[in-house]
């Protein structure tokens, strides 16, 4: 009979614990134009400066140059 090639579940759990947990931040605003996107992009730039891998999927700038500028490298 062939040896089971699946990873050891206990080893997988240990490696997950070593990686740590993720973090979710939700940006809420009571109305349009209160700065949710701007605040999110500023926070993303801060995380990027700390060496955290940041990915932006989609940003609607609503034509605001200041918001669009935060998307630049």
JSON list of N, CA and C in Angstrom, two decimals:
[
{"chain": "A", "resi": 1, "resn": "UNK", "atom": "N", "xyz": [0.83, -1.18, 0.00]},
{"chain": "A", "resi": 1, "resn": "UNK", "atom": "CA", "xyz": [0.00, 0.00, 0.00]},
{"chain": "A", "resi": 1, "resn": "UNK", "atom": "C", "xyz": [0.88, 1.25, 0.00]},
{"chain": "A", "resi": 2, "resn": "UNK", "atom": "N", "xyz": [0.47, 2.26, -0.76]},
{"chain": "A", "resi": 2, "resn": "UNK", "atom": "CA", "xyz": [1.25, 3.49, -0.89]},
{"chain": "A", "resi": 2, "resn": "UNK", "atom": "C", "xyz": [1.06, 4.39, 0.33]},
{"chain": "A", "resi": 3, "resn": "UNK", "atom": "N", "xyz": [2.15, 5.03, 0.74]},
{"chain": "A", "resi": 3, "resn": "UNK", "atom": "CA", "xyz": [2.11, 5.93, 1.91]},
{"chain": "A", "resi": 3, "resn": "UNK", "atom": "C", "xyz": [1.28, 7.17, 1.58]},
{"chain": "A", "resi": 4, "resn": "UNK", "atom": "N", "xyz": [0.49, 7.60, 2.55]},
{"chain": "A", "resi": 4, "resn": "UNK", "atom": "CA", "xyz": [-0.35, 8.79, 2.39]},
{"chain": "A", "resi": 4, "resn": "UNK", "atom": "C", "xyz": [0.54, 10.03, 2.22]},
{"chain": "A", "resi": 5, "resn": "UNK", "atom": "N", "xyz": [0.33, 10.80, 1.15]},
{"chain": "A", "resi": 5, "resn": "UNK", "atom": "CA", "xyz": [1.18, 11.94, 0.85]},
{"chain": "A", "resi": 5, "resn": "UNK", "atom": "C", "xyz": [0.56, 13.27, 1.29]},
{"chain": "A", "resi": 6, "resn": "UNK", "atom": "N", "xyz": [-0.54, 13.19, 2.00]},
{"chain": "A", "resi": 6, "resn": "UNK", "atom": "CA", "xyz": [-1.16, 14.43, 2.48]},
{"chain": "A", "resi": 6, "resn": "UNK", "atom": "C", "xyz": [-0.34, 15.02, 3.62]},
{"chain": "A", "resi": 7, "resn": "UNK", "atom": "N", "xyz": [-0.36, 16.35, 3.75]},
{"chain": "A", "resi": 7, "resn": "UNK", "atom": "CA", "xyz": [0.39, 16.96, 4.86]},
{"chain": "A", "resi": 7, "resn": "UNK", "atom": "C", "xyz": [-0.24, 16.62, 6.20]},
{"chain": "A", "resi": 8, "resn": "UNK", "atom": "N", "xyz": [0.59, 16.63, 7.22]},
{"chain": "A", "resi": 8, "resn": "UNK", "atom": "CA", "xyz": [0.14, 16.35, 8.58]},
{"chain": "A", "resi": 8, "resn": "UNK", "atom": "C", "xyz": [-0.73, 17.52, 9.06]},
{"chain": "A", "resi": 9, "resn": "UNK", "atom": "N", "xyz": [-1.97, 17.26, 9.49]},
{"chain": "A", "resi": 9, "resn": "UNK", "atom": "CA", "xyz": [-2.86, 18.35, 9.93]},
{"chain": "A", "resi": 9, "resn": "UNK", "atom": "C", "xyz": [-2.28, 19.16, 11.09]},
{"chain": "A", "resi": 10, "resn": "UNK", "atom": "N", "xyz": [-1.62, 18.51, 12.02]},
{"chain": "A", "resi": 10, "resn": "UNK", "atom": "CA", "xyz": [-1.03, 19.23, 13.15]},
{"chain": "A", "resi": 10, "resn": "UNK", "atom": "C", "xyz": [0.07, 20.19, 12.69]},
{"chain": "A", "resi": 11, "resn": "UNK", "atom": "N", "xyz": [0.85, 19.76, 11.72]},
{"chain": "A", "resi": 11, "resn": "UNK", "atom": "CA", "xyz": [1.90, 20.63, 11.18]},
{"chain": "A", "resi": 11, "resn": "UNK", "atom": "C", "xyz": [1.30, 21.84, 10.47]},
{"chain": "A", "resi": 12, "resn": "UNK", "atom": "N", "xyz": [0.20, 21.61, 9.75]},
{"chain": "A", "resi": 12, "resn": "UNK", "atom": "CA", "xyz": [-0.48, 22.72, 9.08]},
{"chain": "A", "resi": 12, "resn": "UNK", "atom": "C", "xyz": [-1.01, 23.73, 10.08]},
{"chain": "A", "resi": 13, "resn": "UNK", "atom": "N", "xyz": [-1.59, 23.26, 11.17]},
{"chain": "A", "resi": 13, "resn": "UNK", "atom": "CA", "xyz": [-2.11, 24.16, 12.19]},
{"chain": "A", "resi": 13, "resn": "UNK", "atom": "C", "xyz": [-0.99, 24.99, 12.82]},
{"chain": "A", "resi": 14, "resn": "UNK", "atom": "N", "xyz": [0.13, 24.36, 13.08]},
{"chain": "A", "resi": 14, "resn": "UNK", "atom": "CA", "xyz": [1.26, 25.08, 13.67]},
{"chain": "A", "resi": 14, "resn": "UNK", "atom": "C", "xyz": [1.74, 26.17, 12.71]},
{"chain": "A", "resi": 15, "resn": "UNK", "atom": "N", "xyz": [1.85, 25.85, 11.43]},
{"chain": "A", "resi": 15, "resn": "UNK", "atom": "CA", "xyz": [2.33, 26.85, 10.47]},
{"chain": "A", "resi": 15, "resn": "UNK", "atom": "C", "xyz": [1.34, 28.00, 10.33]},
{"chain": "A", "resi": 16, "resn": "UNK", "atom": "N", "xyz": [0.04, 27.72, 10.42]},
{"chain": "A", "resi": 16, "resn": "UNK", "atom": "CA", "xyz": [-0.95, 28.79, 10.36]},
{"chain": "A", "resi": 16, "resn": "UNK", "atom": "C", "xyz": [-0.86, 29.69, 11.59]},
{"chain": "A", "resi": 17, "resn": "UNK", "atom": "N", "xyz": [-0.65, 29.11, 12.74]},
{"chain": "A", "resi": 17, "resn": "UNK", "atom": "CA", "xyz": [-0.53, 29.90, 13.96]},
{"chain": "A", "resi": 17, "resn": "UNK", "atom": "C", "xyz": [0.71, 30.79, 13.92]},
{"chain": "A", "resi": 18, "resn": "UNK", "atom": "N", "xyz": [1.77, 30.31, 13.29]},
{"chain": "A", "resi": 18, "resn": "UNK", "atom": "CA", "xyz": [2.99, 31.09, 13.19]},
{"chain": "A", "resi": 18, "resn": "UNK", "atom": "C", "xyz": [2.80, 32.30, 12.27]},
{"chain": "A", "resi": 19, "resn": "UNK", "atom": "N", "xyz": [1.96, 32.16, 11.24]},
{"chain": "A", "resi": 19, "resn": "UNK", "atom": "CA", "xyz": [1.73, 33.25, 10.30]},
{"chain": "A", "resi": 19, "resn": "UNK", "atom": "C", "xyz": [0.95, 34.39, 10.94]},
{"chain": "A", "resi": 20, "resn": "UNK", "atom": "N", "xyz": [0.15, 34.11, 11.92]},
{"chain": "A", "resi": 20, "resn": "UNK", "atom": "CA", "xyz": [-0.66, 35.14, 12.54]},
{"chain": "A", "resi": 20, "resn": "UNK", "atom": "C", "xyz": [-1.97, 35.33, 11.81]},
{"chain": "A", "resi": 21, "resn": "UNK", "atom": "N", "xyz": [-2.78, 36.19, 12.35]},
{"chain": "A", "resi": 21, "resn": "UNK", "atom": "CA", "xyz": [-4.09, 36.44, 11.77]},
{"chain": "A", "resi": 21, "resn": "UNK", "atom": "C", "xyz": [-4.05, 37.68, 10.90]},
{"chain": "A", "resi": 22, "resn": "UNK", "atom": "N", "xyz": [-4.97, 37.75, 9.98]},
{"chain": "A", "resi": 22, "resn": "UNK", "atom": "CA", "xyz": [-5.12, 38.92, 9.14]},
{"chain": "A", "resi": 22, "resn": "UNK", "atom": "C", "xyz": [-5.87, 40.01, 9.88]},
{"chain": "A", "resi": 23, "resn": "UNK", "atom": "N", "xyz": [-6.06, 41.12, 9.21]},
{"chain": "A", "resi": 23, "resn": "UNK", "atom": "CA", "xyz": [-6.76, 42.25, 9.82]},
{"chain": "A", "resi": 23, "resn": "UNK", "atom": "C", "xyz": [-7.68, 42.86, 8.78]},
{"chain": "A", "resi": 24, "resn": "UNK", "atom": "N", "xyz": [-8.89, 43.13, 9.18]},
{"chain": "A", "resi": 24, "resn": "UNK", "atom": "CA", "xyz": [-9.87, 43.76, 8.30]},
{"chain": "A", "resi": 24, "resn": "UNK", "atom": "C", "xyz": [-10.24, 45.11, 8.88]},
{"chain": "A", "resi": 25, "resn": "UNK", "atom": "N", "xyz": [-10.16, 46.13, 8.05]},
{"chain": "A", "resi": 25, "resn": "UNK", "atom": "CA", "xyz": [-10.60, 47.47, 8.44]},
{"chain": "A", "resi": 25, "resn": "UNK", "atom": "C", "xyz": [-11.72, 47.87, 7.52]},
{"chain": "A", "resi": 26, "resn": "UNK", "atom": "N", "xyz": [-12.83, 48.31, 8.08]},
{"chain": "A", "resi": 26, "resn": "UNK", "atom": "CA", "xyz": [-13.98, 48.76, 7.30]},
{"chain": "A", "resi": 26, "resn": "UNK", "atom": "C", "xyz": [-14.09, 50.27, 7.45]},
{"chain": "A", "resi": 27, "resn": "UNK", "atom": "N", "xyz": [-14.17, 50.96, 6.32]},
{"chain": "A", "resi": 27, "resn": "UNK", "atom": "CA", "xyz": [-14.30, 52.41, 6.31]},
{"chain": "A", "resi": 27, "resn": "UNK", "atom": "C", "xyz": [-15.76, 52.76, 6.08]},
{"chain": "A", "resi": 28, "resn": "UNK", "atom": "N", "xyz": [-16.37, 53.37, 7.08]},
{"chain": "A", "resi": 28, "resn": "UNK", "atom": "CA", "xyz": [-17.79, 53.72, 7.00]},
{"chain": "A", "resi": 28, "resn": "UNK", "atom": "C", "xyz": [-17.95, 55.23, 6.97]},
{"chain": "A", "resi": 29, "resn": "UNK", "atom": "N", "xyz": [-18.94, 55.68, 6.22]},
{"chain": "A", "resi": 29, "resn": "UNK", "atom": "CA", "xyz": [-19.28, 57.10, 6.19]},
{"chain": "A", "resi": 29, "resn": "UNK", "atom": "C", "xyz": [-20.77, 57.25, 6.00]},
{"chain": "A", "resi": 30, "resn": "UNK", "atom": "N", "xyz": [-21.34, 58.25, 6.61]},
{"chain": "A", "resi": 30, "resn": "UNK", "atom": "CA", "xyz": [-22.79, 58.44, 6.57]},
{"chain": "A", "resi": 30, "resn": "UNK", "atom": "C", "xyz": [-23.28, 59.00, 5.24]},
{"chain": "A", "resi": 31, "resn": "UNK", "atom": "N", "xyz": [-22.38, 59.55, 4.44]},
{"chain": "A", "resi": 31, "resn": "UNK", "atom": "CA", "xyz": [-22.80, 60.17, 3.18]},
{"chain": "A", "resi": 31, "resn": "UNK", "atom": "C", "xyz": [-21.65, 60.09, 2.18]},
{"chain": "A", "resi": 32, "resn": "UNK", "atom": "N", "xyz": [-22.01, 60.31, 0.92]},
{"chain": "A", "resi": 32, "resn": "UNK", "atom": "CA", "xyz": [-21.00, 60.37, -0.13]},
{"chain": "A", "resi": 32, "resn": "UNK", "atom": "C", "xyz": [-20.14, 61.61, 0.07]},
{"chain": "A", "resi": 33, "resn": "UNK", "atom": "N", "xyz": [-18.86, 61.49, -0.25]},
{"chain": "A", "resi": 33, "resn": "UNK", "atom": "CA", "xyz": [-17.98, 62.65, -0.19]},
{"chain": "A", "resi": 33, "resn": "UNK", "atom": "C", "xyz": [-17.40, 62.97, 1.17]},
{"chain": "A", "resi": 34, "resn": "UNK", "atom": "N", "xyz": [-17.52, 62.05, 2.13]},
{"chain": "A", "resi": 34, "resn": "UNK", "atom": "CA", "xyz": [-16.99, 62.32, 3.47]},
{"chain": "A", "resi": 34, "resn": "UNK", "atom": "C", "xyz": [-15.54, 61.86, 3.64]},
{"chain": "A", "resi": 35, "resn": "UNK", "atom": "N", "xyz": [-14.97, 61.22, 2.61]},
{"chain": "A", "resi": 35, "resn": "UNK", "atom": "CA", "xyz": [-13.55, 60.88, 2.65]},
{"chain": "A", "resi": 35, "resn": "UNK", "atom": "C", "xyz": [-13.22, 59.42, 2.90]},
{"chain": "A", "resi": 36, "resn": "UNK", "atom": "N", "xyz": [-14.16, 58.51, 2.66]},
{"chain": "A", "resi": 36, "resn": "UNK", "atom": "CA", "xyz": [-13.90, 57.08, 2.90]},
{"chain": "A", "resi": 36, "resn": "UNK", "atom": "C", "xyz": [-12.78, 56.56, 2.00]},
{"chain": "A", "resi": 37, "resn": "UNK", "atom": "N", "xyz": [-12.88, 56.84, 0.71]},
{"chain": "A", "resi": 37, "resn": "UNK", "atom": "CA", "xyz": [-11.87, 56.34, -0.22]},
{"chain": "A", "resi": 37, "resn": "UNK", "atom": "C", "xyz": [-10.52, 56.97, 0.07]},
{"chain": "A", "resi": 38, "resn": "UNK", "atom": "N", "xyz": [-10.51, 58.26, 0.32]},
{"chain": "A", "resi": 38, "resn": "UNK", "atom": "CA", "xyz": [-9.27, 58.97, 0.62]},
{"chain": "A", "resi": 38, "resn": "UNK", "atom": "C", "xyz": [-8.61, 58.38, 1.87]},
{"chain": "A", "resi": 39, "resn": "UNK", "atom": "N", "xyz": [-9.39, 58.16, 2.91]},
{"chain": "A", "resi": 39, "resn": "UNK", "atom": "CA", "xyz": [-8.86, 57.59, 4.16]},
{"chain": "A", "resi": 39, "resn": "UNK", "atom": "C", "xyz": [-8.34, 56.18, 3.93]},
{"chain": "A", "resi": 40, "resn": "UNK", "atom": "N", "xyz": [-9.07, 55.40, 3.13]},
{"chain": "A", "resi": 40, "resn": "UNK", "atom": "CA", "xyz": [-8.64, 54.03, 2.84]},
{"chain": "A", "resi": 40, "resn": "UNK", "atom": "C", "xyz": [-7.30, 54.03, 2.10]},
{"chain": "A", "resi": 41, "resn": "UNK", "atom": "N", "xyz": [-7.16, 54.92, 1.12]},
{"chain": "A", "resi": 41, "resn": "UNK", "atom": "CA", "xyz": [-5.92, 54.96, 0.36]},
{"chain": "A", "resi": 41, "resn": "UNK", "atom": "C", "xyz": [-4.76, 55.48, 1.20]},
{"chain": "A", "resi": 42, "resn": "UNK", "atom": "N", "xyz": [-5.02, 56.43, 2.07]},
{"chain": "A", "resi": 42, "resn": "UNK", "atom": "CA", "xyz": [-3.96, 56.89, 2.98]},
{"chain": "A", "resi": 42, "resn": "UNK", "atom": "C", "xyz": [-3.51, 55.75, 3.90]},
{"chain": "A", "resi": 43, "resn": "UNK", "atom": "N", "xyz": [-4.46, 54.99, 4.43]},
{"chain": "A", "resi": 43, "resn": "UNK", "atom": "CA", "xyz": [-4.12, 53.86, 5.29]},
{"chain": "A", "resi": 43, "resn": "UNK", "atom": "C", "xyz": [-3.33, 52.80, 4.50]},
{"chain": "A", "resi": 44, "resn": "UNK", "atom": "N", "xyz": [-3.72, 52.59, 3.25]},
{"chain": "A", "resi": 44, "resn": "UNK", "atom": "CA", "xyz": [-3.02, 51.61, 2.41]},
{"chain": "A", "resi": 44, "resn": "UNK", "atom": "C", "xyz": [-1.58, 52.05, 2.17]},
{"chain": "A", "resi": 45, "resn": "UNK", "atom": "N", "xyz": [-1.37, 53.33, 1.94]},
{"chain": "A", "resi": 45, "resn": "UNK", "atom": "CA", "xyz": [-0.01, 53.84, 1.74]},
{"chain": "A", "resi": 45, "resn": "UNK", "atom": "C", "xyz": [0.83, 53.68, 3.01]},
{"chain": "A", "resi": 46, "resn": "UNK", "atom": "N", "xyz": [0.20, 53.90, 4.17]},
{"chain": "A", "resi": 46, "resn": "UNK", "atom": "CA", "xyz": [0.90, 53.71, 5.44]},
{"chain": "A", "resi": 46, "resn": "UNK", "atom": "C", "xyz": [1.33, 52.25, 5.59]},
{"chain": "A", "resi": 47, "resn": "UNK", "atom": "N", "xyz": [0.41, 51.31, 5.28]},
{"chain": "A", "resi": 47, "resn": "UNK", "atom": "CA", "xyz": [0.75, 49.89, 5.40]},
{"chain": "A", "resi": 47, "resn": "UNK", "atom": "C", "xyz": [1.86, 49.53, 4.42]},
{"chain": "A", "resi": 48, "resn": "UNK", "atom": "N", "xyz": [1.79, 50.08, 3.21]},
{"chain": "A", "resi": 48, "resn": "UNK", "atom": "CA", "xyz": [2.82, 49.82, 2.20]},
{"chain": "A", "resi": 48, "resn": "UNK", "atom": "C", "xyz": [4.18, 50.29, 2.69]},
{"chain": "A", "resi": 49, "resn": "UNK", "atom": "N", "xyz": [4.22, 51.46, 3.33]},
{"chain": "A", "resi": 49, "resn": "UNK", "atom": "CA", "xyz": [5.47, 51.99, 3.88]},
{"chain": "A", "resi": 49, "resn": "UNK", "atom": "C", "xyz": [6.01, 51.10, 5.00]},
{"chain": "A", "resi": 50, "resn": "UNK", "atom": "N", "xyz": [5.12, 50.37, 5.67]},
{"chain": "A", "resi": 50, "resn": "UNK", "atom": "CA", "xyz": [5.52, 49.44, 6.74]},
{"chain": "A", "resi": 50, "resn": "UNK", "atom": "C", "xyz": [5.98, 48.09, 6.19]},
{"chain": "A", "resi": 51, "resn": "UNK", "atom": "N", "xyz": [5.89, 47.93, 4.86]},
{"chain": "A", "resi": 51, "resn": "UNK", "atom": "CA", "xyz": [6.32, 46.69, 4.24]},
{"chain": "A", "resi": 51, "resn": "UNK", "atom": "C", "xyz": [5.21, 45.67, 4.06]},
{"chain": "A", "resi": 52, "resn": "UNK", "atom": "N", "xyz": [3.97, 46.07, 4.29]},
{"chain": "A", "resi": 52, "resn": "UNK", "atom": "CA", "xyz": [2.83, 45.16, 4.12]},
{"chain": "A", "resi": 52, "resn": "UNK", "atom": "C", "xyz": [2.45, 45.13, 2.64]},
{"chain": "A", "resi": 53, "resn": "UNK", "atom": "N", "xyz": [2.15, 43.95, 2.13]},
{"chain": "A", "resi": 53, "resn": "UNK", "atom": "CA", "xyz": [1.70, 43.80, 0.75]},
{"chain": "A", "resi": 53, "resn": "UNK", "atom": "C", "xyz": [0.29, 44.35, 0.63]},
{"chain": "A", "resi": 54, "resn": "UNK", "atom": "N", "xyz": [0.10, 45.36, -0.22]},
{"chain": "A", "resi": 54, "resn": "UNK", "atom": "CA", "xyz": [-1.20, 46.01, -0.38]},
{"chain": "A", "resi": 54, "resn": "UNK", "atom": "C", "xyz": [-1.65, 45.86, -1.83]},
{"chain": "A", "resi": 55, "resn": "UNK", "atom": "N", "xyz": [-2.90, 45.46, -2.02]},
{"chain": "A", "resi": 55, "resn": "UNK", "atom": "CA", "xyz": [-3.47, 45.31, -3.35]},
{"chain": "A", "resi": 55, "resn": "UNK", "atom": "C", "xyz": [-4.75, 46.12, -3.42]},
{"chain": "A", "resi": 56, "resn": "UNK", "atom": "N", "xyz": [-4.88, 46.94, -4.46]},
{"chain": "A", "resi": 56, "resn": "UNK", "atom": "CA", "xyz": [-6.10, 47.71, -4.67]},
{"chain": "A", "resi": 56, "resn": "UNK", "atom": "C", "xyz": [-6.82, 47.09, -5.85]},
{"chain": "A", "resi": 57, "resn": "UNK", "atom": "N", "xyz": [-8.05, 46.67, -5.63]},
{"chain": "A", "resi": 57, "resn": "UNK", "atom": "CA", "xyz": [-8.82, 46.04, -6.69]},
{"chain": "A", "resi": 57, "resn": "UNK", "atom": "C", "xyz": [-9.52, 47.05, -7.59]},
{"chain": "A", "resi": 58, "resn": "UNK", "atom": "N", "xyz": [-10.15, 48.03, -6.99]},
{"chain": "A", "resi": 58, "resn": "UNK", "atom": "CA", "xyz": [-10.90, 49.02, -7.76]},
{"chain": "A", "resi": 58, "resn": "UNK", "atom": "C", "xyz": [-11.09, 50.25, -6.91]},
{"chain": "A", "resi": 59, "resn": "UNK", "atom": "N", "xyz": [-10.88, 51.41, -7.51]},
{"chain": "A", "resi": 59, "resn": "UNK", "atom": "CA", "xyz": [-11.13, 52.67, -6.80]},
{"chain": "A", "resi": 59, "resn": "UNK", "atom": "C", "xyz": [-11.91, 53.59, -7.72]},
{"chain": "A", "resi": 60, "resn": "UNK", "atom": "N", "xyz": [-13.00, 54.12, -7.23]},
{"chain": "A", "resi": 60, "resn": "UNK", "atom": "CA", "xyz": [-13.76, 55.14, -7.95]},
{"chain": "A", "resi": 60, "resn": "UNK", "atom": "C", "xyz": [-13.37, 56.48, -7.36]},
{"chain": "A", "resi": 61, "resn": "UNK", "atom": "N", "xyz": [-12.62, 57.28, -8.13]},
{"chain": "A", "resi": 61, "resn": "UNK", "atom": "CA", "xyz": [-12.12, 58.56, -7.62]},
{"chain": "A", "resi": 61, "resn": "UNK", "atom": "C", "xyz": [-13.16, 59.67, -7.70]},
{"chain": "A", "resi": 62, "resn": "UNK", "atom": "N", "xyz": [-14.23, 59.45, -8.44]},
{"chain": "A", "resi": 62, "resn": "UNK", "atom": "CA", "xyz": [-15.26, 60.47, -8.65]},
{"chain": "A", "resi": 62, "resn": "UNK", "atom": "C", "xyz": [-14.65, 61.77, -9.17]},
{"chain": "A", "resi": 63, "resn": "UNK", "atom": "N", "xyz": [-13.57, 61.64, -9.93]},
{"chain": "A", "resi": 63, "resn": "UNK", "atom": "CA", "xyz": [-12.93, 62.80, -10.55]},
{"chain": "A", "resi": 63, "resn": "UNK", "atom": "C", "xyz": [-12.11, 63.65, -9.60]},
{"chain": "A", "resi": 64, "resn": "UNK", "atom": "N", "xyz": [-11.88, 63.19, -8.40]},
{"chain": "A", "resi": 64, "resn": "UNK", "atom": "CA", "xyz": [-11.12, 63.97, -7.42]},
{"chain": "A", "resi": 64, "resn": "UNK", "atom": "C", "xyz": [-9.62, 63.72, -7.63]},
{"chain": "A", "resi": 65, "resn": "UNK", "atom": "N", "xyz": [-8.90, 64.78, -7.98]},
{"chain": "A", "resi": 65, "resn": "UNK", "atom": "CA", "xyz": [-7.48, 64.67, -8.28]},
{"chain": "A", "resi": 65, "resn": "UNK", "atom": "C", "xyz": [-6.68, 64.21, -7.06]},
{"chain": "A", "resi": 66, "resn": "UNK", "atom": "N", "xyz": [-7.06, 64.67, -5.87]},
{"chain": "A", "resi": 66, "resn": "UNK", "atom": "CA", "xyz": [-6.33, 64.30, -4.65]},
{"chain": "A", "resi": 66, "resn": "UNK", "atom": "C", "xyz": [-6.44, 62.80, -4.40]},
{"chain": "A", "resi": 67, "resn": "UNK", "atom": "N", "xyz": [-7.62, 62.24, -4.65]},
{"chain": "A", "resi": 67, "resn": "UNK", "atom": "CA", "xyz": [-7.82, 60.81, -4.46]},
{"chain": "A", "resi": 67, "resn": "UNK", "atom": "C", "xyz": [-7.03, 60.03, -5.50]},
{"chain": "A", "resi": 68, "resn": "UNK", "atom": "N", "xyz": [-7.07, 60.47, -6.75]},
{"chain": "A", "resi": 68, "resn": "UNK", "atom": "CA", "xyz": [-6.33, 59.80, -7.82]},
{"chain": "A", "resi": 68, "resn": "UNK", "atom": "C", "xyz": [-4.83, 59.84, -7.55]},
{"chain": "A", "resi": 69, "resn": "UNK", "atom": "N", "xyz": [-4.34, 60.93, -6.96]},
{"chain": "A", "resi": 69, "resn": "UNK", "atom": "CA", "xyz": [-2.91, 61.05, -6.68]},
{"chain": "A", "resi": 69, "resn": "UNK", "atom": "C", "xyz": [-2.45, 60.00, -5.67]},
{"chain": "A", "resi": 70, "resn": "UNK", "atom": "N", "xyz": [-3.32, 59.60, -4.76]},
{"chain": "A", "resi": 70, "resn": "UNK", "atom": "CA", "xyz": [-2.95, 58.57, -3.78]},
{"chain": "A", "resi": 70, "resn": "UNK", "atom": "C", "xyz": [-2.74, 57.20, -4.42]},
{"chain": "A", "resi": 71, "resn": "UNK", "atom": "N", "xyz": [-3.28, 57.01, -5.62]},
{"chain": "A", "resi": 71, "resn": "UNK", "atom": "CA", "xyz": [-3.12, 55.73, -6.31]},
{"chain": "A", "resi": 71, "resn": "UNK", "atom": "C", "xyz": [-1.75, 55.62, -6.99]},
{"chain": "A", "resi": 72, "resn": "UNK", "atom": "N", "xyz": [-1.07, 56.72, -7.17]},
{"chain": "A", "resi": 72, "resn": "UNK", "atom": "CA", "xyz": [0.24, 56.70, -7.83]},
{"chain": "A", "resi": 72, "resn": "UNK", "atom": "C", "xyz": [1.28, 56.16, -6.87]},
{"chain": "A", "resi": 73, "resn": "UNK", "atom": "N", "xyz": [2.20, 55.33, -7.41]},
{"chain": "A", "resi": 73, "resn": "UNK", "atom": "CA", "xyz": [3.26, 54.70, -6.66]},
{"chain": "A", "resi": 73, "resn": "UNK", "atom": "C", "xyz": [3.74, 55.50, -5.52]}
]
